[in-house]
Amino acid sequence: SYNNTPLLRNRLFEQEYFDVERVEVLRGPQGTLYGRNATAGVVNMLPNNPSDRFEGMLKGEVGNYDTRRVSGMINVPLTDSFAVRVAGAYT
């Protein structure tokens, strides 16, 4: 699941994840947590939540055959109780 939302057709190893707070791996049948039809373990990925500080991150990569990649994140607090956090990548 991603942010407690089940990924029904998961492409876990085909996607890119950035700005992730933590990854939880629960092994074995998780019938108690996810219902009796859950037959295997679960991988939970939790993204970073917006914070009350202005912050940003930018990372650039250069590779063979003119490969370029840029990824980044920005967190903007708008009020004392509301903030926006956006992350993205370009290849």
mmCIF file of C-alpha atoms in Angstrom:
data_model
loop_
_atom_site.group_PDB
_atom_site.id
_atom_site.type_symbol
_atom_site.label_atom_id
_atom_site.label_comp_id
_atom_site.label_asym_id
_atom_site.label_seq_id
_atom_site.Cartn_x
_atom_site.Cartn_y
_atom_site.Cartn_z
ATOM 1 C CA SER A 1 0.000 0.000 0.000
ATOM 2 C CA TYR A 2 1.055 3.590 -0.483
ATOM 3 C CA ASN A 3 0.012 6.001 2.278
ATOM 4 C CA ASN A 4 -2.457 3.393 3.609
ATOM 5 C CA THR A 5 -4.103 3.043 0.169
ATOM 6 C CA PRO A 6 -3.984 -0.459 -1.325
ATOM 7 C CA LEU A 7 -2.297 -0.783 -4.696
ATOM 8 C CA LEU A 8 -4.394 -3.449 -6.401
ATOM 9 C CA ARG A 9 -2.231 -3.800 -9.483
ATOM 10 C CA ASN A 10 1.050 -2.957 -7.921
ATOM 11 C CA ARG A 11 4.098 -2.329 -9.984
ATOM 12 C CA LEU A 12 6.267 -2.018 -6.898
ATOM 13 C CA PHE A 13 9.591 -2.422 -8.693
ATOM 14 C CA GLU A 14 8.599 -0.484 -11.830
ATOM 15 C CA GLN A 15 7.746 2.794 -10.069
ATOM 16 C CA GLU A 16 9.910 5.485 -8.575
ATOM 17 C CA TYR A 17 9.347 6.770 -5.073
ATOM 18 C CA PHE A 18 10.893 9.926 -3.713
ATOM 19 C CA ASP A 19 10.293 12.046 -0.644
ATOM 20 C CA VAL A 20 9.358 8.913 1.336
ATOM 21 C CA GLU A 21 9.379 9.048 5.145
ATOM 22 C CA ARG A 22 9.565 5.312 5.753
ATOM 23 C CA VAL A 23 8.887 1.854 4.342
ATOM 24 C CA GLU A 24 7.258 -0.774 6.563
ATOM 25 C CA VAL A 25 7.512 -4.468 5.712
ATOM 26 C CA LEU A 26 5.103 -6.827 7.483
ATOM 27 C CA ARG A 27 5.784 -10.453 6.714
ATOM 28 C CA GLY A 28 3.387 -13.353 6.751
ATOM 29 C CA PRO A 29 -0.402 -13.370 6.462
ATOM 30 C CA GLN A 30 -1.828 -10.113 7.812
ATOM 31 C CA GLY A 31 -5.427 -11.281 8.239
ATOM 32 C CA THR A 32 -5.809 -9.436 11.534
ATOM 33 C CA LEU A 33 -4.898 -6.078 9.994
ATOM 34 C CA TYR A 34 -6.185 -6.412 6.431
ATOM 35 C CA GLY A 35 -9.013 -8.973 6.578
ATOM 36 C CA ARG A 36 -9.083 -12.737 6.425
ATOM 37 C CA ASN A 37 -8.456 -12.879 2.658
ATOM 38 C CA ALA A 38 -4.991 -11.314 2.993
ATOM 39 C CA THR A 39 -2.701 -14.233 2.178
ATOM 40 C CA ALA A 40 0.742 -12.650 2.180
ATOM 41 C CA GLY A 41 2.769 -9.927 3.791
ATOM 42 C CA VAL A 42 2.389 -6.211 3.204
ATOM 43 C CA VAL A 43 4.723 -3.387 2.177
ATOM 44 C CA ASN A 44 3.568 0.059 3.381
ATOM 45 C CA MET A 45 5.223 3.185 1.972
ATOM 46 C CA LEU A 46 4.511 6.417 3.823
ATOM 47 C CA PRO A 47 5.390 9.755 2.192
ATOM 48 C CA ASN A 48 6.718 12.738 4.102
ATOM 49 C CA ASN A 49 3.948 14.970 5.417
ATOM 50 C CA PRO A 50 3.993 18.753 5.038
ATOM 51 C CA SER A 51 5.792 20.498 7.887
ATOM 52 C CA ASP A 52 5.663 23.974 9.403
ATOM 53 C CA ARG A 53 9.065 24.945 7.920
ATOM 54 C CA PHE A 54 9.904 26.268 4.464
ATOM 55 C CA GLU A 55 12.272 23.757 2.914
ATOM 56 C CA GLY A 56 13.315 22.394 -0.445
ATOM 57 C CA MET A 57 15.624 19.892 -2.083
ATOM 58 C CA LEU A 58 16.951 19.590 -5.628
ATOM 59 C CA LYS A 59 19.082 16.759 -6.993
ATOM 60 C CA GLY A 60 20.563 16.461 -10.481
ATOM 61 C CA GLU A 61 22.152 13.462 -12.188
ATOM 62 C CA VAL A 62 24.081 13.118 -15.448
ATOM 63 C CA GLY A 63 24.829 9.823 -17.190
ATOM 64 C CA ASN A 64 25.961 8.197 -20.401
ATOM 65 C CA TYR A 65 24.254 8.879 -23.733
ATOM 66 C CA ASP A 66 23.130 12.394 -22.701
ATOM 67 C CA THR A 67 21.001 11.049 -19.847
ATOM 68 C CA ARG A 68 19.858 13.737 -17.427
ATOM 69 C CA ARG A 69 17.622 13.500 -14.413
ATOM 70 C CA VAL A 70 16.359 16.100 -11.942
ATOM 71 C CA SER A 71 14.299 15.416 -8.831
ATOM 72 C CA GLY A 72 13.214 17.736 -6.091
ATOM 73 C CA MET A 73 10.816 18.690 -3.351
ATOM 74 C CA ILE A 74 9.460 21.908 -1.891
ATOM 75 C CA ASN A 75 7.508 22.428 1.332
ATOM 76 C CA VAL A 76 5.676 25.741 1.807
ATOM 77 C CA PRO A 77 3.791 26.563 5.036
ATOM 78 C CA LEU A 78 0.826 28.794 4.135
ATOM 79 C CA THR A 79 -0.696 29.288 7.596
ATOM 80 C CA ASP A 80 -0.005 27.977 11.099
ATOM 81 C CA SER A 81 -2.050 24.838 10.398
ATOM 82 C CA PHE A 82 -1.834 24.431 6.587
ATOM 83 C CA ALA A 83 1.161 23.608 4.403
ATOM 84 C CA VAL A 84 1.765 22.272 0.888
ATOM 85 C CA ARG A 85 4.483 19.764 -0.023
ATOM 86 C CA VAL A 86 5.159 18.860 -3.660
ATOM 87 C CA ALA A 87 7.735 16.421 -5.014
ATOM 88 C CA GLY A 88 8.568 15.462 -8.569
ATOM 89 C CA ALA A 89 11.123 14.166 -11.014
ATOM 90 C CA TYR A 90 12.036 14.722 -14.646
ATOM 91 C CA THR A 91 14.096 12.337 -16.768
#
